[in-house]
Amino acid sequence: MSLSVPRGQVPLDLSRTGRGGRADVTMTDQAEALAPPREGKEGELAIMGRDDEGFSPRQDSAVARFALSRANEELVLAESSLRGERRVAWVRLALMALLSVSQGGLAHVTGESLPPHDLQRVLAIVLYGLFSVLALVVLLRQRPHLRHARWLPVPTTVADTSFFAFMGWHAWARTGQFDAGMLGASMGMVLVFSVARFSWLHVLLSTALSSMGYAFVAGVSGHGTWSSTSFVVFCYVTLGLLIAMTNAEVGSMFLRLRRRDGLSRFLPKPVVERVMASGDTSLRPVQREVTILFSDIRDFTMLSETLQPREVLELLDEYFGRMTHIVMAHGGIVNKFLGDGMLACWGVPDSSEDHAEQAMRAALAMREKLAELNVLRLRRGLPPLRIGIGLHTGVVAAGMLGGAEQHEYTVIGDAVNLASRVEGLTKVHGVDILVSESTWTRGGGDFVGLRLGEAHVKGRREAVVVHALQGHALDADVESPAPVRIASGT
């Protein structure tokens, strides 16, 4: 049975399996999937224009990603609205309980006179109580949906306003007394319920119904003057305006925080701030010279066979956590975790002139951090880790890749493939960090290294000149490491 593989991707060779039938996939195999096809029409990549020039992605993919992003935001708002309505439902029940204490228990204890409990009053209280319980049950069974989030507050707001307006009117009709304080407080409570609702239309509805309910009862009873009624209504309007503005700001802040958290997972903090300020156009596809770093753990396949899956995950989490911090601290982005390997790059999405130098500094910092990590591992009785790091500078295409359901910011180009090949040469030369000639030329002035000469790598006709990176030029104690052969584990 044959499997068709899209051009530019490398099929997974299932014939190379380790113990237990696991596929033995190397960093180079995965890097080749990121490299563009070498065949094809001349100038196939030239549609991107000159270096550092943006080019337009496929319109349907961009539109789909925008639509999905919008749908995700609407789902978040729908979930927030549903949780808000549930809180209102619980508060409504608590309010009913407190009102029964206030108008029942306290009134009897203090001997206050209350409106008689006629059929209308009792029926209104019972119906509103049943409505409060039913609303809570429905909301607890409800699933987040944007359409439901828009109309669910409408019947509850109408019911709340109608109940308190009726109770105020009924008390006046039976006793001839108009209690402006209780009516104003109850209508204000209906307006306060809109704090838990995300749409300004819901706040507008609550404000309008509260104002009309108070004005109606005050007008029918003949106890509300134009000045006193308008004062209460204007207070409602002011409170509603403040609630609407606050809700809008809180909702926007939540979406920004969610977006910032997502961007912070793969972009340095300064880049995140710029993307947040200027929008997704900052991540538009570009063709640019960057420096690529590939690293992987030596003999990881052999090591993982002695560990439980959970222990392998903990090992990688501890290792990648430290290395990711180093990459981002030096202005780079971690593009992918490839099993036990890591792909990082400098020069995108923000262009920088010192991308090669920063990448080399990061590689040296990774060496130092690994030494610290190995000290901790030896104290725990665990074997030390050894890694190989390869760096190469070249032109890549960088941008968002993927469909609407899943996409990522990535780099594609022959430079990615060559960086992986350079990392593979660390096993041949017995060193932990190798940089290509292009990277050494761009950033080697501040570093000490050893030119190891030319080497031929798989898939390239031209030989690759590599340098063993030893340290910073200012470090007087840097000595050329002995060419100890490193086992070529995966």
Short mmCIF file of C-alpha atoms in Angstrom, two decimals:
data_model
loop_
_atom_site.label_atom_id
_atom_site.label_comp_id
_atom_site.label_asym_id
_atom_site.label_seq_id
_atom_site.Cartn_x
_atom_site.Cartn_y
_atom_site.Cartn_z
CA MET A 1 0.00 0.00 0.00
CA SER A 2 1.41 3.38 -0.96
CA LEU A 3 0.83 6.65 0.76
CA SER A 4 0.88 9.94 -1.09
CA VAL A 5 2.97 12.60 0.60
CA PRO A 6 2.53 16.32 -0.18
CA ARG A 7 5.49 17.84 -1.94
CA GLY A 8 7.99 19.38 0.43
CA GLN A 9 7.17 16.98 3.27
CA VAL A 10 9.11 13.91 4.28
CA PRO A 11 7.27 10.65 4.87
CA LEU A 12 7.77 8.94 8.19
CA ASP A 13 9.92 5.86 7.62
CA LEU A 14 8.22 3.22 9.71
CA SER A 15 10.90 0.70 8.79
CA ARG A 16 13.26 2.35 11.27
CA THR A 17 11.70 1.46 14.58
CA GLY A 18 13.22 1.08 17.96
CA ARG A 19 12.30 -1.26 20.75
CA GLY A 20 8.58 -1.65 21.15
CA GLY A 21 7.86 -0.72 17.54
CA ARG A 22 8.40 3.03 18.12
CA ALA A 23 9.37 5.04 15.10
CA ASP A 24 12.95 6.26 15.32
CA VAL A 25 12.50 9.76 13.88
CA THR A 26 15.55 12.00 13.84
CA MET A 27 15.71 15.77 13.97
CA THR A 28 16.85 15.82 10.37
CA ASP A 29 13.78 13.93 9.21
CA GLN A 30 11.51 16.46 10.85
CA ALA A 31 13.55 19.40 9.62
CA GLU A 32 13.26 18.20 6.03
CA ALA A 33 9.51 18.54 6.34
CA LEU A 34 10.07 22.24 7.01
CA ALA A 35 12.29 22.76 3.97
CA PRO A 36 10.75 23.75 0.64
CA PRO A 37 10.99 21.36 -2.32
CA ARG A 38 14.07 21.86 -4.43
CA GLU A 39 12.25 20.86 -7.58
CA GLY A 40 9.69 23.00 -9.31
CA LYS A 41 9.51 26.04 -11.44
CA GLU A 42 12.22 28.59 -11.20
CA GLY A 43 11.32 31.50 -8.97
CA GLU A 44 8.69 29.49 -7.12
CA LEU A 45 9.62 31.30 -3.91
CA ALA A 46 10.16 34.62 -5.66
CA ILE A 47 6.49 35.50 -5.28
CA MET A 48 7.46 36.63 -1.81
CA GLY A 49 9.43 39.51 -3.25
CA ARG A 50 12.63 40.93 -1.96
CA ASP A 51 14.07 40.20 1.49
CA ASP A 52 12.04 41.46 4.43
CA GLU A 53 9.10 42.17 2.15
CA GLY A 54 5.67 41.01 3.18
CA PHE A 55 3.62 38.87 0.85
CA SER A 56 -0.02 37.98 0.87
CA PRO A 57 -1.06 34.56 2.14
CA ARG A 58 -3.92 32.66 0.60
CA GLN A 59 -6.99 34.74 1.17
CA ASP A 60 -9.22 31.86 2.12
CA SER A 61 -6.84 30.74 4.89
CA ALA A 62 -6.59 34.26 6.27
CA VAL A 63 -10.36 34.71 6.21
CA ALA A 64 -10.87 31.31 7.83
CA ARG A 65 -8.40 32.11 10.61
CA PHE A 66 -10.11 35.45 11.21
CA ALA A 67 -13.50 33.78 11.31
CA LEU A 68 -12.26 31.14 13.74
CA SER A 69 -10.67 33.77 15.96
CA ARG A 70 -13.94 35.69 15.98
CA ALA A 71 -15.87 32.51 16.76
CA ASN A 72 -13.53 31.77 19.67
CA GLU A 73 -14.04 35.25 21.06
CA GLU A 74 -17.81 34.86 20.77
CA LEU A 75 -17.63 31.51 22.55
CA VAL A 76 -15.62 33.06 25.39
CA LEU A 77 -18.18 35.85 25.70
CA ALA A 78 -21.03 33.33 25.62
CA GLU A 79 -19.40 31.30 28.41
CA SER A 80 -18.85 34.45 30.45
CA SER A 81 -22.45 35.53 29.90
CA LEU A 82 -23.80 32.13 30.96
CA ARG A 83 -21.72 32.18 34.14
CA GLY A 84 -22.97 35.70 34.81
CA GLU A 85 -26.61 34.69 34.40
CA ARG A 86 -26.06 31.77 36.77
CA ARG A 87 -24.63 34.14 39.36
CA VAL A 88 -27.65 36.42 38.93
CA ALA A 89 -29.96 33.43 39.39
CA TRP A 90 -28.26 32.45 42.65
CA VAL A 91 -28.32 36.07 43.87
CA ARG A 92 -32.04 36.30 42.96
CA LEU A 93 -32.79 33.31 45.18
CA ALA A 94 -30.67 34.79 47.97
CA LEU A 95 -32.56 38.07 47.58
CA MET A 96 -35.90 36.28 47.87
CA ALA A 97 -34.71 34.62 51.07
CA LEU A 98 -33.51 37.92 52.53
CA LEU A 99 -36.73 39.69 51.56
CA SER A 100 -38.75 37.01 53.33
CA VAL A 101 -36.68 37.62 56.45
CA SER A 102 -37.02 41.40 56.12
CA GLN A 103 -40.73 41.53 55.27
CA GLY A 104 -41.72 38.57 57.38
CA GLY A 105 -39.60 37.79 60.40
CA LEU A 106 -38.28 41.27 61.20
CA ALA A 107 -41.61 42.94 60.59
CA HIS A 108 -43.39 40.58 63.01
CA VAL A 109 -40.67 40.99 65.64
CA THR A 110 -40.74 44.79 65.49
CA GLY A 111 -44.50 44.99 65.11
CA GLU A 112 -44.44 46.94 61.85
CA SER A 113 -47.55 47.08 59.72
CA LEU A 114 -47.33 45.41 56.31
CA PRO A 115 -49.64 45.29 53.32
CA PRO A 116 -52.24 42.55 53.75
CA HIS A 117 -51.44 39.19 52.19
CA ASP A 118 -54.26 39.08 49.69
CA LEU A 119 -54.45 36.66 46.79
CA GLN A 120 -52.73 38.96 44.32
CA ARG A 121 -49.74 39.60 46.57
CA VAL A 122 -49.32 35.94 47.52
CA LEU A 123 -49.72 34.79 43.90
CA ALA A 124 -47.09 37.30 42.71
CA ILE A 125 -44.59 36.16 45.34
CA VAL A 126 -45.19 32.47 44.60
CA LEU A 127 -44.89 32.94 40.84
CA TYR A 128 -41.71 34.98 41.18
CA GLY A 129 -40.25 32.37 43.51
CA LEU A 130 -41.07 29.60 41.04
CA PHE A 131 -39.59 31.67 38.25
CA SER A 132 -36.37 32.16 40.23
CA VAL A 133 -35.98 28.42 40.83
CA LEU A 134 -36.87 27.52 37.22
CA ALA A 135 -34.43 30.11 35.85
CA LEU A 136 -31.60 28.63 37.91
CA VAL A 137 -32.40 25.08 36.80
CA VAL A 138 -32.52 26.08 33.13
CA LEU A 139 -29.28 28.02 33.35
CA LEU A 140 -27.46 25.17 35.08
CA ARG A 141 -28.47 22.85 32.22
CA GLN A 142 -27.72 25.40 29.52
CA ARG A 143 -24.63 25.20 27.30
CA PRO A 144 -22.72 28.31 26.16
CA HIS A 145 -24.18 29.71 22.94
CA LEU A 146 -23.91 33.23 21.60
CA ARG A 147 -27.55 33.46 20.55
CA HIS A 148 -28.71 32.28 23.97
CA ALA A 149 -26.34 34.74 25.63
CA ARG A 150 -28.09 37.55 23.74
CA TRP A 151 -31.70 36.74 24.64
CA LEU A 152 -31.51 34.94 28.00
CA PRO A 153 -31.20 38.18 30.04
CA VAL A 154 -34.29 39.67 28.36
CA PRO A 155 -37.06 37.59 29.99
CA THR A 156 -35.33 37.59 33.38
CA THR A 157 -34.93 41.38 33.33
CA VAL A 158 -38.58 41.85 32.34
CA ALA A 159 -39.69 39.46 35.08
CA ASP A 160 -37.54 41.17 37.75
CA THR A 161 -38.77 44.65 36.84
CA SER A 162 -42.40 43.57 36.59
CA PHE A 163 -42.34 41.87 40.00
CA PHE A 164 -40.84 44.77 41.92
CA ALA A 165 -42.97 47.34 40.09
CA PHE A 166 -46.11 45.34 40.85
CA MET A 167 -45.17 44.98 44.51
CA GLY A 168 -44.63 48.73 44.80
CA TRP A 169 -47.91 49.52 43.06
CA HIS A 170 -49.82 46.90 45.05
CA ALA A 171 -48.54 48.24 48.37
CA TRP A 172 -49.74 51.72 47.43
CA ALA A 173 -53.08 50.44 46.14
CA ARG A 174 -53.83 48.52 49.35
CA THR A 175 -52.48 50.97 51.94
CA GLY A 176 -52.38 54.31 50.15
CA GLN A 177 -48.72 54.69 51.11
CA PHE A 178 -45.94 55.12 48.56
CA ASP A 179 -42.55 53.88 49.77
CA ALA A 180 -40.11 55.58 47.39
CA GLY A 181 -37.09 54.13 49.17
CA MET A 182 -38.09 50.49 48.77
CA LEU A 183 -39.18 50.98 45.16
CA GLY A 184 -36.00 52.82 44.28
CA ALA A 185 -33.82 50.16 45.95
CA SER A 186 -35.64 47.26 44.25
CA MET A 187 -35.41 48.84 40.80
CA GLY A 188 -31.77 49.63 41.47
CA MET A 189 -31.20 45.95 42.28
CA VAL A 190 -32.57 45.01 38.84
CA LEU A 191 -30.10 47.41 37.28
CA VAL A 192 -27.23 46.03 39.35
CA PHE A 193 -27.98 42.54 37.99
CA SER A 194 -26.64 43.77 34.61
CA VAL A 195 -23.14 43.92 36.10
CA ALA A 196 -22.88 40.21 35.32
CA ARG A 197 -23.93 40.68 31.66
CA PHE A 198 -21.43 41.35 28.91
CA SER A 199 -23.53 43.26 26.35
CA TRP A 200 -24.23 46.97 26.65
CA LEU A 201 -27.68 46.24 25.22
CA HIS A 202 -28.53 44.24 28.33
CA VAL A 203 -27.43 47.15 30.50
CA LEU A 204 -29.52 49.50 28.37
CA LEU A 205 -32.56 47.24 28.77
CA SER A 206 -32.11 47.06 32.55
CA THR A 207 -31.66 50.83 32.77
CA ALA A 208 -34.71 51.54 30.64
CA LEU A 209 -36.99 49.07 32.46
CA SER A 210 -35.83 50.19 35.93
CA SER A 211 -36.41 53.85 35.04
CA MET A 212 -39.81 53.20 33.48
CA GLY A 213 -40.89 50.97 36.37
CA TYR A 214 -40.04 53.58 38.98
CA ALA A 215 -41.54 56.42 36.96
CA PHE A 216 -44.74 54.45 36.30
CA VAL A 217 -45.42 53.56 39.92
CA ALA A 218 -44.49 57.05 41.09
CA GLY A 219 -46.76 58.59 38.47
CA VAL A 220 -49.74 56.28 39.07
CA SER A 221 -49.57 56.78 42.82
CA GLY A 222 -49.39 60.55 42.43
CA HIS A 223 -46.58 60.76 44.98
CA GLY A 224 -43.70 61.37 42.58
CA THR A 225 -42.92 64.91 41.49
CA TRP A 226 -41.14 65.64 38.22
CA SER A 227 -38.00 66.71 40.06
CA SER A 228 -37.82 63.74 42.42
CA THR A 229 -38.69 61.16 39.75
CA SER A 230 -36.24 62.61 37.24
CA PHE A 231 -33.53 62.61 39.90
CA VAL A 232 -33.96 58.88 40.51
CA VAL A 233 -34.16 58.13 36.77
CA PHE A 234 -31.00 60.15 36.07
CA CYS A 235 -29.21 58.23 38.82
CA TYR A 236 -30.25 54.99 37.13
CA VAL A 237 -28.98 56.26 33.78
CA THR A 238 -25.65 57.29 35.28
CA LEU A 239 -25.25 53.95 37.04
CA GLY A 240 -26.18 52.08 33.85
CA LEU A 241 -23.62 54.06 31.85
CA LEU A 242 -20.90 53.23 34.35
CA ILE A 243 -21.85 49.54 34.35
CA ALA A 244 -21.86 49.39 30.54
CA MET A 245 -18.46 51.07 30.28
CA THR A 246 -16.98 48.82 32.97
CA ASN A 247 -18.39 45.65 31.43
CA ALA A 248 -17.01 46.60 28.02
CA GLU A 249 -13.57 47.30 29.48
CA VAL A 250 -13.50 44.09 31.53
CA GLY A 251 -14.56 42.01 28.51
CA SER A 252 -11.95 43.63 26.31
CA MET A 253 -9.30 43.20 29.00
CA PHE A 254 -10.13 39.51 29.34
CA LEU A 255 -9.82 38.93 25.58
CA ARG A 256 -6.53 40.84 25.48
CA LEU A 257 -5.20 38.82 28.41
CA ARG A 258 -6.20 35.57 26.68
CA ARG A 259 -4.53 36.68 23.46
CA ARG A 260 -1.42 37.87 25.27
CA ASP A 261 -1.12 34.54 27.04
CA GLY A 262 -1.31 32.70 23.71
CA LEU A 263 1.32 34.92 22.07
CA SER A 264 3.64 34.75 25.06
CA ARG A 265 3.98 31.01 24.56
CA PHE A 266 6.16 31.45 21.47
CA LEU A 267 7.12 35.13 21.18
CA PRO A 268 9.46 37.28 23.31
CA LYS A 269 7.79 39.88 25.50
CA PRO A 270 8.76 42.94 23.37
CA VAL A 271 7.33 41.26 20.26
CA VAL A 272 4.15 40.35 22.12
CA GLU A 273 3.67 43.98 23.11
CA ARG A 274 4.09 45.13 19.52
CA VAL A 275 1.71 42.50 18.16
CA MET A 276 -0.87 43.45 20.78
CA ALA A 277 -0.55 47.10 19.77
CA SER A 278 -0.55 46.69 15.98
CA GLY A 279 -2.60 43.53 15.49
CA ASP A 280 -2.08 40.37 13.46
CA THR A 281 -0.45 42.30 10.60
CA SER A 282 2.75 42.08 12.62
CA LEU A 283 2.80 38.34 11.92
CA ARG A 284 2.28 38.66 8.18
CA PRO A 285 4.43 36.34 6.04
CA VAL A 286 7.92 37.65 5.20
CA GLN A 287 11.06 36.40 3.49
CA ARG A 288 14.10 37.32 5.53
CA GLU A 289 17.56 36.28 6.62
CA VAL A 290 17.44 34.64 10.05
CA THR A 291 19.54 32.38 12.23
CA ILE A 292 18.20 28.93 12.99
CA LEU A 293 19.16 26.84 16.01
CA PHE A 294 18.57 23.11 16.19
CA SER A 295 19.30 21.11 19.32
CA ASP A 296 18.59 17.61 20.53
CA ILE A 297 19.47 15.33 23.41
CA ARG A 298 22.14 12.70 22.79
CA ASP A 299 21.16 9.03 23.21
CA PHE A 300 17.61 10.02 24.06
CA THR A 301 16.10 6.88 22.54
CA MET A 302 18.26 4.69 24.75
CA LEU A 303 17.52 6.87 27.77
CA SER A 304 13.75 6.88 27.22
CA GLU A 305 13.65 3.09 27.02
CA THR A 306 14.72 2.93 30.66
CA LEU A 307 12.05 5.37 31.84
CA GLN A 308 8.30 5.35 32.21
CA PRO A 309 6.38 7.69 29.86
CA ARG A 310 5.58 10.02 32.75
CA GLU A 311 9.27 10.23 33.66
CA VAL A 312 10.17 11.02 30.04
CA LEU A 313 7.62 13.81 30.04
CA GLU A 314 8.98 15.23 33.30
CA LEU A 315 12.54 15.10 31.96
CA LEU A 316 11.63 16.95 28.76
CA ASP A 317 9.50 19.47 30.62
CA GLU A 318 12.36 20.35 32.95
CA TYR A 319 14.87 20.52 30.12
CA PHE A 320 12.75 22.49 27.66
CA GLY A 321 11.59 24.87 30.37
CA ARG A 322 15.16 26.00 30.99
CA MET A 323 16.18 26.13 27.34
CA THR A 324 13.06 28.01 26.25
CA HIS A 325 13.75 30.70 28.83
CA ILE A 326 17.27 31.14 27.45
CA VAL A 327 16.09 31.43 23.85
CA MET A 328 13.46 34.04 24.67
CA ALA A 329 15.82 35.93 26.98
CA HIS A 330 18.16 36.35 23.99
CA GLY A 331 15.43 37.67 21.69
CA GLY A 332 14.62 34.42 19.90
CA ILE A 333 11.45 32.40 19.51
CA VAL A 334 11.00 28.69 20.09
CA ASN A 335 9.29 27.52 16.95
CA LYS A 336 8.84 23.82 17.64
CA PHE A 337 9.56 20.99 20.02
CA LEU A 338 10.42 17.95 17.92
CA GLY A 339 10.49 15.02 20.29
CA ASP A 340 13.66 15.61 22.27
CA GLY A 341 14.73 18.36 19.88
CA MET A 342 14.06 22.05 19.68
CA LEU A 343 13.88 24.46 16.75
CA ALA A 344 14.47 28.13 17.59
CA CYS A 345 15.10 31.13 15.38
CA TRP A 346 16.24 34.75 15.56
CA GLY A 347 15.24 37.54 13.19
CA VAL A 348 11.48 36.90 13.04
CA PRO A 349 8.88 38.14 13.46
CA ASP A 350 10.90 41.26 14.33
CA SER A 351 13.88 41.94 12.11
CA SER A 352 17.23 42.32 13.88
CA GLU A 353 20.76 42.93 12.69
CA ASP A 354 22.42 40.89 15.45
CA HIS A 355 20.34 37.72 15.07
CA ALA A 356 23.43 35.54 14.51
CA GLU A 357 25.23 36.97 17.52
CA GLN A 358 22.21 36.53 19.78
CA ALA A 359 21.76 32.94 18.61
CA MET A 360 25.41 32.13 19.38
CA ARG A 361 25.11 33.71 22.81
CA ALA A 362 22.00 31.64 23.45
CA ALA A 363 23.82 28.45 22.43
CA LEU A 364 26.60 29.16 24.93
CA ALA A 365 24.03 29.94 27.62
CA MET A 366 22.32 26.62 26.87
CA ARG A 367 25.65 24.87 27.43
CA GLU A 368 26.02 26.55 30.81
CA LYS A 369 22.44 25.83 31.81
CA LEU A 370 22.85 22.17 30.88
CA ALA A 371 25.85 21.95 33.19
CA GLU A 372 23.74 23.34 36.04
CA LEU A 373 20.95 20.92 35.23
CA ASN A 374 23.34 17.98 35.20
CA VAL A 375 24.56 18.91 38.69
CA LEU A 376 21.00 18.61 39.92
CA ARG A 377 20.50 15.33 38.06
CA LEU A 378 23.64 13.83 39.56
CA ARG A 379 22.45 14.79 43.05
CA ARG A 380 19.24 12.90 42.32
CA GLY A 381 21.18 9.87 41.14
CA LEU A 382 20.21 10.42 37.50
CA PRO A 383 22.55 10.23 34.50
CA PRO A 384 23.71 13.55 33.00
CA LEU A 385 22.31 14.79 29.71
CA ARG A 386 24.37 15.65 26.63
CA ILE A 387 23.08 17.78 23.79
CA GLY A 388 24.13 18.85 20.33
CA ILE A 389 23.44 22.33 18.95
CA GLY A 390 23.68 23.42 15.33
CA LEU A 391 23.30 26.98 14.01
CA HIS A 392 22.95 28.25 10.47
CA THR A 393 22.10 31.63 8.99
CA GLY A 394 20.08 31.85 5.79
CA VAL A 395 16.94 33.12 4.12
CA VAL A 396 13.59 31.61 5.15
CA ALA A 397 9.91 32.30 4.70
CA ALA A 398 8.21 33.03 8.01
CA GLY A 399 4.53 33.40 8.75
CA MET A 400 1.33 31.78 9.93
CA LEU A 401 0.86 28.30 8.49
CA GLY A 402 -2.14 26.01 8.65
CA GLY A 403 -5.89 26.05 8.31
CA ALA A 404 -8.59 27.62 10.41
CA GLU A 405 -8.74 24.84 13.01
CA GLN A 406 -5.02 24.73 13.75
CA HIS A 407 -2.23 27.07 12.70
CA GLU A 408 1.11 28.25 13.97
CA TYR A 409 3.83 30.77 13.30
CA THR A 410 6.67 28.90 11.62
CA VAL A 411 9.74 29.23 9.39
CA ILE A 412 10.24 27.33 6.14
CA GLY A 413 13.29 27.17 3.93
CA ASP A 414 16.45 25.33 3.05
CA ALA A 415 18.21 27.12 5.90
CA VAL A 416 16.08 25.15 8.36
CA ASN A 417 17.16 21.86 6.81
CA LEU A 418 20.82 22.86 6.77
CA ALA A 419 20.71 23.91 10.44
CA SER A 420 19.53 20.41 11.26
CA ARG A 421 22.37 18.91 9.21
CA VAL A 422 24.89 21.12 11.04
CA GLU A 423 23.52 19.86 14.35
CA GLY A 424 23.99 16.31 13.11
CA LEU A 425 27.66 17.03 12.44
CA THR A 426 28.27 17.64 16.14
CA LYS A 427 28.25 13.86 16.57
CA VAL A 428 30.86 13.45 13.83
CA HIS A 429 33.23 16.10 15.20
CA GLY A 430 32.69 15.26 18.87
CA VAL A 431 31.62 18.76 19.96
CA ASP A 432 28.40 20.12 21.42
CA ILE A 433 28.00 23.35 19.40
CA LEU A 434 28.65 23.82 15.70
CA VAL A 435 27.92 26.90 13.62
CA SER A 436 27.99 27.22 9.85
CA GLU A 437 30.26 29.60 7.97
CA SER A 438 27.41 32.04 7.35
CA THR A 439 26.57 32.26 11.05
CA TRP A 440 30.23 32.60 12.02
CA THR A 441 30.71 35.42 9.54
CA ARG A 442 27.68 37.33 10.80
CA GLY A 443 28.38 36.96 14.51
CA GLY A 444 31.75 35.37 15.08
CA GLY A 445 33.63 38.56 15.88
CA ASP A 446 32.77 38.34 19.57
CA PHE A 447 33.37 34.63 19.93
CA VAL A 448 36.17 32.11 20.07
CA GLY A 449 35.94 28.98 18.00
CA LEU A 450 37.78 26.40 15.96
CA ARG A 451 37.37 26.06 12.22
CA LEU A 452 36.82 22.37 11.56
CA GLY A 453 36.85 22.64 7.80
CA GLU A 454 34.44 21.46 5.17
CA ALA A 455 31.93 18.66 5.58
CA HIS A 456 29.50 17.08 3.19
CA VAL A 457 25.94 16.61 4.40
CA LYS A 458 23.12 14.58 3.00
CA GLY A 459 21.04 16.29 0.35
CA ARG A 460 23.56 19.01 -0.58
CA ARG A 461 26.18 19.10 -3.32
CA GLU A 462 28.22 21.89 -1.80
CA ALA A 463 30.35 21.24 1.24
CA VAL A 464 29.47 23.04 4.47
CA VAL A 465 32.17 24.84 6.44
CA VAL A 466 31.58 24.50 10.18
CA HIS A 467 33.13 26.05 13.28
CA ALA A 468 33.16 24.63 16.80
CA LEU A 469 31.88 27.39 19.10
CA GLN A 470 34.00 27.48 22.26
CA GLY A 471 33.06 30.66 24.09
CA HIS A 472 33.02 34.43 24.19
CA ALA A 473 36.05 36.34 22.97
CA LEU A 474 36.29 38.16 26.31
CA ASP A 475 36.66 34.92 28.23
CA ALA A 476 40.40 34.57 28.65
CA ASP A 477 40.07 31.08 30.09
CA VAL A 478 38.53 29.59 26.98
CA GLU A 479 40.54 26.68 25.72
CA SER A 480 40.01 24.51 22.69
CA PRO A 481 38.09 21.44 23.81
CA ALA A 482 39.61 18.08 23.15
CA PRO A 483 37.94 16.39 20.22
CA VAL A 484 36.16 13.77 22.30
CA ARG A 485 33.94 11.60 20.17
CA ILE A 486 30.27 11.84 21.10
CA ALA A 487 28.07 8.83 20.58
CA SER A 488 25.61 9.31 17.76
CA GLY A 489 22.47 8.49 19.66
CA THR A 490 19.14 9.92 18.65
#
